[in-house]
Amino acid sequence: KVQLVESGGGSVQAGGSLRLSCATSGVTRSFHCMAWFRQVPGKEREGVAAIWTTSGTTLYVDSVKGRFTASRDNAENTLYLQMNTLKPEDTAMYYCATTADGCYNWKTPAHWTYWGQGTQVTVSS
């Protein structure tokens, strides 16, 4: 059974940093891509970052490039999202996701098979 559990969210002032974690179980090497999404009420879920689990190659949405860094510790089976220079517009519920497919079409929520329950990030100005 695949399980994804996010943690590390919280409240921070603009310019601050947070590190999100996504602990995984049941995610084998056949799951080639993992990602972070975020969602605010009334809006579609937005892809933030994705990582190929074999090569470590990362992909980012333009709005977080240079500020966010996705990484994966294969030994710990954990996905991370380091978020620096946070802005109020980064406020959202953040989710991790995984799929046995590659990172193609990674920004499309329907591409992903498994999701965590989310962790809230609130950035105040």
mmCIF file of N, CA and C in Angstrom:
data_model
loop_
_atom_site.group_PDB
_atom_site.id
_atom_site.type_symbol
_atom_site.label_atom_id
_atom_site.label_comp_id
_atom_site.label_asym_id
_atom_site.label_seq_id
_atom_site.Cartn_x
_atom_site.Cartn_y
_atom_site.Cartn_z
ATOM 1 N N LYS A 1 0.828 -1.183 0.000
ATOM 2 C CA LYS A 1 0.000 0.000 0.000
ATOM 3 C C LYS A 1 0.874 1.249 0.000
ATOM 4 N N VAL A 2 0.577 2.166 -0.889
ATOM 5 C CA VAL A 2 1.349 3.401 -0.985
ATOM 6 C C VAL A 2 0.764 4.458 -0.042
ATOM 7 N N GLN A 3 1.626 5.037 0.755
ATOM 8 C CA GLN A 3 1.212 6.111 1.655
ATOM 9 C C GLN A 3 2.194 7.263 1.567
ATOM 10 N N LEU A 4 1.655 8.461 1.549
ATOM 11 C CA LEU A 4 2.457 9.686 1.521
ATOM 12 C C LEU A 4 1.981 10.565 2.666
ATOM 13 N N VAL A 5 2.901 11.018 3.501
ATOM 14 C CA VAL A 5 2.529 11.840 4.656
ATOM 15 C C VAL A 5 3.401 13.086 4.680
ATOM 16 N N GLU A 6 2.766 14.235 4.466
ATOM 17 C CA GLU A 6 3.486 15.503 4.470
ATOM 18 C C GLU A 6 3.600 16.067 5.883
ATOM 19 N N SER A 7 4.645 16.851 6.096
ATOM 20 C CA SER A 7 4.839 17.568 7.354
ATOM 21 C C SER A 7 5.722 18.773 7.083
ATOM 22 N N GLY A 8 5.819 19.658 8.079
ATOM 23 C CA GLY A 8 6.717 20.797 7.974
ATOM 24 C C GLY A 8 6.056 22.111 7.651
ATOM 25 N N GLY A 9 4.753 22.091 7.390
ATOM 26 C CA GLY A 9 4.063 23.342 7.122
ATOM 27 C C GLY A 9 3.960 24.198 8.370
ATOM 28 N N GLY A 10 3.533 25.426 8.175
ATOM 29 C CA GLY A 10 3.388 26.337 9.307
ATOM 30 C C GLY A 10 3.177 27.749 8.835
ATOM 31 N N SER A 11 3.291 28.679 9.779
ATOM 32 C CA SER A 11 3.136 30.098 9.478
ATOM 33 C C SER A 11 4.485 30.784 9.549
ATOM 34 N N VAL A 12 4.750 31.639 8.580
ATOM 35 C CA VAL A 12 6.041 32.321 8.505
ATOM 36 C C VAL A 12 5.821 33.692 7.884
ATOM 37 N N GLN A 13 6.691 34.618 8.200
ATOM 38 C CA GLN A 13 6.609 35.942 7.582
ATOM 39 C C GLN A 13 7.246 35.925 6.204
ATOM 40 N N ALA A 14 6.830 36.844 5.385
ATOM 41 C CA ALA A 14 7.404 36.972 4.045
ATOM 42 C C ALA A 14 8.920 37.098 4.142
ATOM 43 N N GLY A 15 9.604 36.400 3.248
ATOM 44 C CA GLY A 15 11.061 36.373 3.263
ATOM 45 C C GLY A 15 11.636 35.214 4.042
ATOM 46 N N GLY A 16 10.790 34.535 4.797
ATOM 47 C CA GLY A 16 11.243 33.414 5.599
ATOM 48 C C GLY A 16 11.345 32.125 4.801
ATOM 49 N N SER A 17 11.652 31.052 5.519
ATOM 50 C CA SER A 17 11.871 29.751 4.889
ATOM 51 C C SER A 17 11.112 28.666 5.637
ATOM 52 N N LEU A 18 10.768 27.629 4.905
ATOM 53 C CA LEU A 18 10.202 26.409 5.469
ATOM 54 C C LEU A 18 10.730 25.225 4.683
ATOM 55 N N ARG A 19 10.785 24.084 5.335
ATOM 56 C CA ARG A 19 11.164 22.852 4.658
ATOM 57 C C ARG A 19 10.064 21.830 4.848
ATOM 58 N N LEU A 20 9.437 21.447 3.764
ATOM 59 C CA LEU A 20 8.410 20.433 3.805
ATOM 60 C C LEU A 20 9.016 19.052 3.590
ATOM 61 N N SER A 21 8.431 18.064 4.250
ATOM 62 C CA SER A 21 8.846 16.680 4.081
ATOM 63 C C SER A 21 7.646 15.846 3.663
ATOM 64 N N CYS A 22 7.917 14.811 2.892
ATOM 65 C CA CYS A 22 6.896 13.862 2.495
ATOM 66 C C CYS A 22 7.455 12.464 2.722
ATOM 67 N N ALA A 23 7.035 11.853 3.816
ATOM 68 C CA ALA A 23 7.477 10.500 4.134
ATOM 69 C C ALA A 23 6.655 9.516 3.327
ATOM 70 N N THR A 24 7.338 8.572 2.705
ATOM 71 C CA THR A 24 6.640 7.633 1.836
ATOM 72 C C THR A 24 6.797 6.211 2.327
ATOM 73 N N SER A 25 5.815 5.397 2.035
ATOM 74 C CA SER A 25 5.904 3.955 2.251
ATOM 75 C C SER A 25 5.223 3.286 1.081
ATOM 76 N N GLY A 26 5.735 2.132 0.710
ATOM 77 C CA GLY A 26 5.169 1.415 -0.423
ATOM 78 C C GLY A 26 5.538 2.008 -1.766
ATOM 79 N N VAL A 27 6.415 3.010 -1.774
ATOM 80 C CA VAL A 27 6.844 3.631 -3.027
ATOM 81 C C VAL A 27 8.137 2.952 -3.454
ATOM 82 N N THR A 28 8.048 2.142 -4.483
ATOM 83 C CA THR A 28 9.199 1.383 -4.951
ATOM 84 C C THR A 28 9.908 2.136 -6.072
ATOM 85 N N ARG A 29 10.919 1.528 -6.593
ATOM 86 C CA ARG A 29 11.686 2.160 -7.673
ATOM 87 C C ARG A 29 10.866 2.295 -8.950
ATOM 88 N N SER A 30 9.731 1.619 -9.010
ATOM 89 C CA SER A 30 8.881 1.731 -10.191
ATOM 90 C C SER A 30 8.132 3.057 -10.236
ATOM 91 N N PHE A 31 8.143 3.781 -9.117
ATOM 92 C CA PHE A 31 7.520 5.107 -9.099
ATOM 93 C C PHE A 31 8.585 6.113 -9.532
ATOM 94 N N HIS A 32 8.510 6.497 -10.798
ATOM 95 C CA HIS A 32 9.599 7.238 -11.408
ATOM 96 C C HIS A 32 9.580 8.734 -11.151
ATOM 97 N N CYS A 33 8.484 9.238 -10.653
ATOM 98 C CA CYS A 33 8.399 10.679 -10.486
ATOM 99 C C CYS A 33 7.620 11.018 -9.231
ATOM 100 N N MET A 34 8.084 12.041 -8.554
ATOM 101 C CA MET A 34 7.371 12.567 -7.397
ATOM 102 C C MET A 34 7.264 14.074 -7.557
ATOM 103 N N ALA A 35 6.269 14.643 -6.902
ATOM 104 C CA ALA A 35 6.035 16.068 -7.112
ATOM 105 C C ALA A 35 5.415 16.714 -5.886
ATOM 106 N N TRP A 36 5.499 18.035 -5.876
ATOM 107 C CA TRP A 36 4.803 18.871 -4.913
ATOM 108 C C TRP A 36 3.783 19.725 -5.657
ATOM 109 N N PHE A 37 2.590 19.757 -5.110
ATOM 110 C CA PHE A 37 1.527 20.613 -5.615
ATOM 111 C C PHE A 37 1.063 21.530 -4.495
ATOM 112 N N ARG A 38 0.331 22.565 -4.859
ATOM 113 C CA ARG A 38 -0.289 23.411 -3.856
ATOM 114 C C ARG A 38 -1.671 23.839 -4.347
ATOM 115 N N GLN A 39 -2.507 24.161 -3.375
ATOM 116 C CA GLN A 39 -3.875 24.531 -3.721
ATOM 117 C C GLN A 39 -4.425 25.511 -2.697
ATOM 118 N N VAL A 40 -5.081 26.538 -3.195
ATOM 119 C CA VAL A 40 -5.812 27.461 -2.342
ATOM 120 C C VAL A 40 -7.294 27.258 -2.620
ATOM 121 N N PRO A 41 -8.139 27.528 -1.654
ATOM 122 C CA PRO A 41 -9.581 27.309 -1.851
ATOM 123 C C PRO A 41 -10.099 28.049 -3.074
ATOM 124 N N GLY A 42 -10.887 27.346 -3.878
ATOM 125 C CA GLY A 42 -11.497 27.951 -5.045
ATOM 126 C C GLY A 42 -10.632 27.957 -6.284
ATOM 127 N N LYS A 43 -9.409 27.455 -6.167
ATOM 128 C CA LYS A 43 -8.506 27.408 -7.318
ATOM 129 C C LYS A 43 -8.066 25.983 -7.592
ATOM 130 N N GLU A 44 -7.589 25.764 -8.824
ATOM 131 C CA GLU A 44 -7.096 24.443 -9.198
ATOM 132 C C GLU A 44 -5.779 24.137 -8.492
ATOM 133 N N ARG A 45 -5.537 22.855 -8.301
ATOM 134 C CA ARG A 45 -4.264 22.434 -7.725
ATOM 135 C C ARG A 45 -3.147 22.746 -8.718
ATOM 136 N N GLU A 46 -2.073 23.346 -8.218
ATOM 137 C CA GLU A 46 -0.977 23.812 -9.068
ATOM 138 C C GLU A 46 0.288 23.008 -8.814
ATOM 139 N N GLY A 47 0.906 22.530 -9.879
ATOM 140 C CA GLY A 47 2.180 21.846 -9.753
ATOM 141 C C GLY A 47 3.288 22.838 -9.415
ATOM 142 N N VAL A 48 4.046 22.546 -8.394
ATOM 143 C CA VAL A 48 5.112 23.432 -7.921
ATOM 144 C C VAL A 48 6.485 22.921 -8.347
ATOM 145 N N ALA A 49 6.726 21.631 -8.120
ATOM 146 C CA ALA A 49 8.027 21.047 -8.443
ATOM 147 C C ALA A 49 7.856 19.553 -8.628
ATOM 148 N N ALA A 50 8.723 18.977 -9.457
ATOM 149 C CA ALA A 50 8.731 17.534 -9.665
ATOM 150 C C ALA A 50 10.169 17.051 -9.711
ATOM 151 N N ILE A 51 10.352 15.787 -9.395
ATOM 152 C CA ILE A 51 11.694 15.221 -9.399
ATOM 153 C C ILE A 51 11.658 13.806 -9.934
ATOM 154 N N TRP A 52 12.538 13.521 -10.887
ATOM 155 C CA TRP A 52 12.710 12.163 -11.365
ATOM 156 C C TRP A 52 13.443 11.400 -10.253
ATOM 157 N N THR A 53 12.868 10.295 -9.807
ATOM 158 C CA THR A 53 13.430 9.610 -8.644
ATOM 159 C C THR A 53 14.732 8.894 -8.944
ATOM 160 N N THR A 54 14.992 8.547 -10.196
ATOM 161 C CA THR A 54 16.226 7.853 -10.530
ATOM 162 C C THR A 54 17.377 8.823 -10.764
ATOM 163 N N SER A 55 17.159 9.834 -11.567
ATOM 164 C CA SER A 55 18.233 10.766 -11.910
ATOM 165 C C SER A 55 18.340 11.949 -10.952
ATOM 166 N N GLY A 56 17.245 12.257 -10.271
ATOM 167 C CA GLY A 56 17.249 13.441 -9.406
ATOM 168 C C GLY A 56 16.983 14.732 -10.147
ATOM 169 N N THR A 57 16.726 14.646 -11.433
ATOM 170 C CA THR A 57 16.424 15.841 -12.220
ATOM 171 C C THR A 57 15.155 16.497 -11.707
ATOM 172 N N THR A 58 15.220 17.807 -11.538
ATOM 173 C CA THR A 58 14.082 18.534 -10.983
ATOM 174 C C THR A 58 13.453 19.471 -12.007
ATOM 175 N N LEU A 59 12.193 19.729 -11.810
ATOM 176 C CA LEU A 59 11.403 20.617 -12.658
ATOM 177 C C LEU A 59 10.624 21.552 -11.742
ATOM 178 N N TYR A 60 10.480 22.810 -12.156
ATOM 179 C CA TYR A 60 9.797 23.786 -11.311
ATOM 180 C C TYR A 60 8.849 24.655 -12.128
ATOM 181 N N VAL A 61 7.801 25.093 -11.473
ATOM 182 C CA VAL A 61 6.954 26.118 -12.081
ATOM 183 C C VAL A 61 7.710 27.438 -12.000
ATOM 184 N N ASP A 62 7.505 28.316 -12.967
ATOM 185 C CA ASP A 62 8.303 29.545 -13.064
ATOM 186 C C ASP A 62 8.251 30.384 -11.787
ATOM 187 N N SER A 63 7.112 30.408 -11.127
ATOM 188 C CA SER A 63 6.942 31.301 -9.980
ATOM 189 C C SER A 63 7.795 30.929 -8.774
ATOM 190 N N VAL A 64 8.368 29.718 -8.750
ATOM 191 C CA VAL A 64 9.182 29.312 -7.595
ATOM 192 C C VAL A 64 10.637 29.059 -7.961
ATOM 193 N N LYS A 65 10.975 29.178 -9.225
ATOM 194 C CA LYS A 65 12.361 28.939 -9.643
ATOM 195 C C LYS A 65 13.300 29.888 -8.913
ATOM 196 N N GLY A 66 14.384 29.327 -8.408
ATOM 197 C CA GLY A 66 15.359 30.122 -7.666
ATOM 198 C C GLY A 66 15.023 30.285 -6.196
ATOM 199 N N ARG A 67 13.816 29.909 -5.793
ATOM 200 C CA ARG A 67 13.410 30.029 -4.386
ATOM 201 C C ARG A 67 13.155 28.663 -3.747
ATOM 202 N N PHE A 68 12.600 27.728 -4.491
ATOM 203 C CA PHE A 68 12.256 26.413 -3.968
ATOM 204 C C PHE A 68 13.224 25.367 -4.525
ATOM 205 N N THR A 69 13.511 24.363 -3.728
ATOM 206 C CA THR A 69 14.357 23.254 -4.160
ATOM 207 C C THR A 69 13.736 21.940 -3.718
ATOM 208 N N ALA A 70 13.468 21.075 -4.677
ATOM 209 C CA ALA A 70 12.951 19.740 -4.387
ATOM 210 C C ALA A 70 14.112 18.763 -4.336
ATOM 211 N N SER A 71 14.035 17.824 -3.407
ATOM 212 C CA SER A 71 15.071 16.799 -3.313
ATOM 213 C C SER A 71 14.448 15.537 -2.751
ATOM 214 N N ARG A 72 15.191 14.436 -2.896
ATOM 215 C CA ARG A 72 14.682 13.163 -2.395
ATOM 216 C C ARG A 72 15.816 12.403 -1.745
ATOM 217 N N ASP A 73 15.557 11.880 -0.581
ATOM 218 C CA ASP A 73 16.499 11.008 0.118
ATOM 219 C C ASP A 73 16.003 9.590 -0.095
ATOM 220 N N ASN A 74 16.634 8.873 -1.005
ATOM 221 C CA ASN A 74 16.161 7.523 -1.323
ATOM 222 C C ASN A 74 16.340 6.568 -0.149
ATOM 223 N N ALA A 75 17.369 6.773 0.639
ATOM 224 C CA ALA A 75 17.599 5.899 1.785
ATOM 225 C C ALA A 75 16.492 6.053 2.827
ATOM 226 N N GLU A 76 16.013 7.296 2.982
ATOM 227 C CA GLU A 76 14.972 7.575 3.961
ATOM 228 C C GLU A 76 13.574 7.528 3.351
ATOM 229 N N ASN A 77 13.503 7.317 2.033
ATOM 230 C CA ASN A 77 12.210 7.309 1.337
ATOM 231 C C ASN A 77 11.406 8.576 1.625
ATOM 232 N N THR A 78 12.084 9.690 1.566
ATOM 233 C CA THR A 78 11.452 10.960 1.895
ATOM 234 C C THR A 78 11.716 11.982 0.795
ATOM 235 N N LEU A 79 10.667 12.714 0.459
ATOM 236 C CA LEU A 79 10.748 13.811 -0.494
ATOM 237 C C LEU A 79 10.746 15.118 0.293
ATOM 238 N N TYR A 80 11.544 16.080 -0.150
ATOM 239 C CA TYR A 80 11.628 17.364 0.542
ATOM 240 C C TYR A 80 11.320 18.512 -0.407
ATOM 241 N N LEU A 81 10.879 19.609 0.165
ATOM 242 C CA LEU A 81 10.745 20.855 -0.577
ATOM 243 C C LEU A 81 11.267 21.978 0.315
ATOM 244 N N GLN A 82 12.447 22.476 -0.023
ATOM 245 C CA GLN A 82 13.014 23.609 0.693
ATOM 246 C C GLN A 82 12.466 24.882 0.061
ATOM 247 N N MET A 83 11.808 25.697 0.861
ATOM 248 C CA MET A 83 11.168 26.907 0.352
ATOM 249 C C MET A 83 11.815 28.119 1.010
ATOM 250 N N ASN A 84 12.482 28.935 0.211
ATOM 251 C CA ASN A 84 13.142 30.140 0.698
ATOM 252 C C ASN A 84 12.480 31.375 0.109
ATOM 253 N N THR A 85 12.763 32.502 0.726
ATOM 254 C CA THR A 85 12.230 33.790 0.268
ATOM 255 C C THR A 85 10.724 33.680 0.000
ATOM 256 N N LEU A 86 10.028 33.159 0.980
ATOM 257 C CA LEU A 86 8.597 32.924 0.813
ATOM 258 C C LEU A 86 7.825 34.226 0.652
ATOM 259 N N LYS A 87 6.772 34.164 -0.134
ATOM 260 C CA LYS A 87 5.914 35.306 -0.427
ATOM 261 C C LYS A 87 4.482 34.991 0.014
ATOM 262 N N PRO A 88 3.686 36.022 0.292
ATOM 263 C CA PRO A 88 2.286 35.754 0.675
ATOM 264 C C PRO A 88 1.545 34.906 -0.352
ATOM 265 N N GLU A 89 1.874 35.058 -1.621
ATOM 266 C CA GLU A 89 1.202 34.272 -2.660
ATOM 267 C C GLU A 89 1.585 32.807 -2.654
ATOM 268 N N ASP A 90 2.560 32.427 -1.829
ATOM 269 C CA ASP A 90 2.906 31.007 -1.658
ATOM 270 C C ASP A 90 1.974 30.325 -0.656
ATOM 271 N N THR A 91 1.126 31.103 0.006
ATOM 272 C CA THR A 91 0.190 30.538 0.972
ATOM 273 C C THR A 91 -0.743 29.545 0.293
ATOM 274 N N ALA A 92 -0.786 28.320 0.803
ATOM 275 C CA ALA A 92 -1.598 27.263 0.202
ATOM 276 C C ALA A 92 -1.463 25.994 1.033
ATOM 277 N N MET A 93 -2.298 25.029 0.712
ATOM 278 C CA MET A 93 -2.097 23.669 1.210
ATOM 279 C C MET A 93 -1.156 22.999 0.215
ATOM 280 N N TYR A 94 -0.109 22.388 0.729
ATOM 281 C CA TYR A 94 0.890 21.737 -0.108
ATOM 282 C C TYR A 94 0.742 20.227 -0.013
ATOM 283 N N TYR A 95 0.770 19.577 -1.177
ATOM 284 C CA TYR A 95 0.602 18.132 -1.272
ATOM 285 C C TYR A 95 1.787 17.512 -2.001
ATOM 286 N N CYS A 96 2.156 16.303 -1.607
ATOM 287 C CA CYS A 96 3.096 15.547 -2.417
ATOM 288 C C CYS A 96 2.320 14.467 -3.164
ATOM 289 N N ALA A 97 2.911 14.027 -4.268
ATOM 290 C CA ALA A 97 2.245 13.054 -5.125
ATOM 291 C C ALA A 97 3.289 12.182 -5.791
ATOM 292 N N THR A 98 2.866 11.004 -6.234
ATOM 293 C CA THR A 98 3.771 10.117 -6.943
ATOM 294 C C THR A 98 3.020 9.332 -8.010
ATOM 295 N N THR A 99 3.772 8.845 -8.981
ATOM 296 C CA THR A 99 3.197 8.070 -10.067
ATOM 297 C C THR A 99 4.249 7.106 -10.593
ATOM 298 N N ALA A 100 3.781 5.994 -11.164
ATOM 299 C CA ALA A 100 4.694 5.050 -11.809
ATOM 300 C C ALA A 100 5.112 5.563 -13.186
ATOM 301 N N ASP A 101 4.402 6.542 -13.710
ATOM 302 C CA ASP A 101 4.773 7.156 -14.973
ATOM 303 C C ASP A 101 5.921 8.121 -14.729
ATOM 304 N N GLY A 102 6.470 8.664 -15.784
ATOM 305 C CA GLY A 102 7.535 9.642 -15.649
ATOM 306 C C GLY A 102 6.993 11.008 -15.292
ATOM 307 N N CYS A 103 7.869 11.988 -15.397
ATOM 308 C CA CYS A 103 7.484 13.351 -15.038
ATOM 309 C C CYS A 103 6.845 14.120 -16.204
ATOM 310 N N TYR A 104 6.550 13.420 -17.276
ATOM 311 C CA TYR A 104 5.898 14.088 -18.386
ATOM 312 C C TYR A 104 4.536 14.567 -17.911
ATOM 313 N N ASN A 105 4.115 15.694 -18.387
ATOM 314 C CA ASN A 105 2.817 16.265 -17.988
ATOM 315 C C ASN A 105 2.696 16.415 -16.478
ATOM 316 N N TRP A 106 3.799 16.701 -15.804
ATOM 317 C CA TRP A 106 3.817 16.689 -14.343
ATOM 318 C C TRP A 106 2.919 17.760 -13.737
ATOM 319 N N LYS A 107 2.650 18.822 -14.465
ATOM 320 C CA LYS A 107 1.824 19.892 -13.897
ATOM 321 C C LYS A 107 0.338 19.555 -13.895
ATOM 322 N N THR A 108 -0.024 18.463 -14.521
ATOM 323 C CA THR A 108 -1.428 18.079 -14.625
ATOM 324 C C THR A 108 -1.811 17.185 -13.450
ATOM 325 N N PRO A 109 -2.729 17.617 -12.589
ATOM 326 C CA PRO A 109 -3.094 16.798 -11.424
ATOM 327 C C PRO A 109 -3.554 15.389 -11.785
ATOM 328 N N ALA A 110 -4.223 15.233 -12.920
ATOM 329 C CA ALA A 110 -4.726 13.911 -13.303
ATOM 330 C C ALA A 110 -3.610 12.929 -13.631
ATOM 331 N N HIS A 111 -2.396 13.435 -13.818
ATOM 332 C CA HIS A 111 -1.235 12.588 -14.125
ATOM 333 C C HIS A 111 -0.827 11.736 -12.934
ATOM 334 N N TRP A 112 -1.216 12.176 -11.720
ATOM 335 C CA TRP A 112 -0.674 11.566 -10.509
ATOM 336 C C TRP A 112 -1.618 10.545 -9.901
ATOM 337 N N THR A 113 -1.040 9.463 -9.387
ATOM 338 C CA THR A 113 -1.820 8.355 -8.880
ATOM 339 C C THR A 113 -2.089 8.441 -7.377
ATOM 340 N N TYR A 114 -1.069 8.807 -6.639
ATOM 341 C CA TYR A 114 -1.172 8.817 -5.179
ATOM 342 C C TYR A 114 -0.875 10.216 -4.644
ATOM 343 N N TRP A 115 -1.631 10.596 -3.608
ATOM 344 C CA TRP A 115 -1.495 11.903 -2.988
ATOM 345 C C TRP A 115 -1.405 11.770 -1.469
ATOM 346 N N GLY A 116 -0.706 12.727 -0.858
ATOM 347 C CA GLY A 116 -0.734 12.830 0.592
ATOM 348 C C GLY A 116 -1.941 13.655 1.022
ATOM 349 N N GLN A 117 -2.034 13.885 2.334
ATOM 350 C CA GLN A 117 -3.193 14.590 2.879
ATOM 351 C C GLN A 117 -2.988 16.095 2.924
ATOM 352 N N GLY A 118 -1.755 16.546 2.736
ATOM 353 C CA GLY A 118 -1.471 17.976 2.663
ATOM 354 C C GLY A 118 -0.952 18.564 3.957
ATOM 355 N N THR A 119 -0.209 19.653 3.828
ATOM 356 C CA THR A 119 0.268 20.418 4.968
ATOM 357 C C THR A 119 0.132 21.900 4.623
ATOM 358 N N GLN A 120 -0.381 22.678 5.555
ATOM 359 C CA GLN A 120 -0.706 24.072 5.286
ATOM 360 C C GLN A 120 0.512 24.966 5.451
ATOM 361 N N VAL A 121 0.718 25.842 4.483
ATOM 362 C CA VAL A 121 1.759 26.865 4.545
ATOM 363 C C VAL A 121 1.083 28.225 4.475
ATOM 364 N N THR A 122 1.367 29.071 5.455
ATOM 365 C CA THR A 122 0.784 30.411 5.495
ATOM 366 C C THR A 122 1.915 31.426 5.601
ATOM 367 N N VAL A 123 1.958 32.342 4.649
ATOM 368 C CA VAL A 123 2.997 33.368 4.624
ATOM 369 C C VAL A 123 2.330 34.729 4.797
ATOM 370 N N SER A 124 2.720 35.428 5.850
ATOM 371 C CA SER A 124 2.128 36.736 6.130
ATOM 372 C C SER A 124 3.058 37.853 5.660
ATOM 373 N N SER A 125 2.441 38.969 5.268
ATOM 374 C CA SER A 125 3.241 40.095 4.766
ATOM 375 C C SER A 125 3.692 41.001 5.893
#
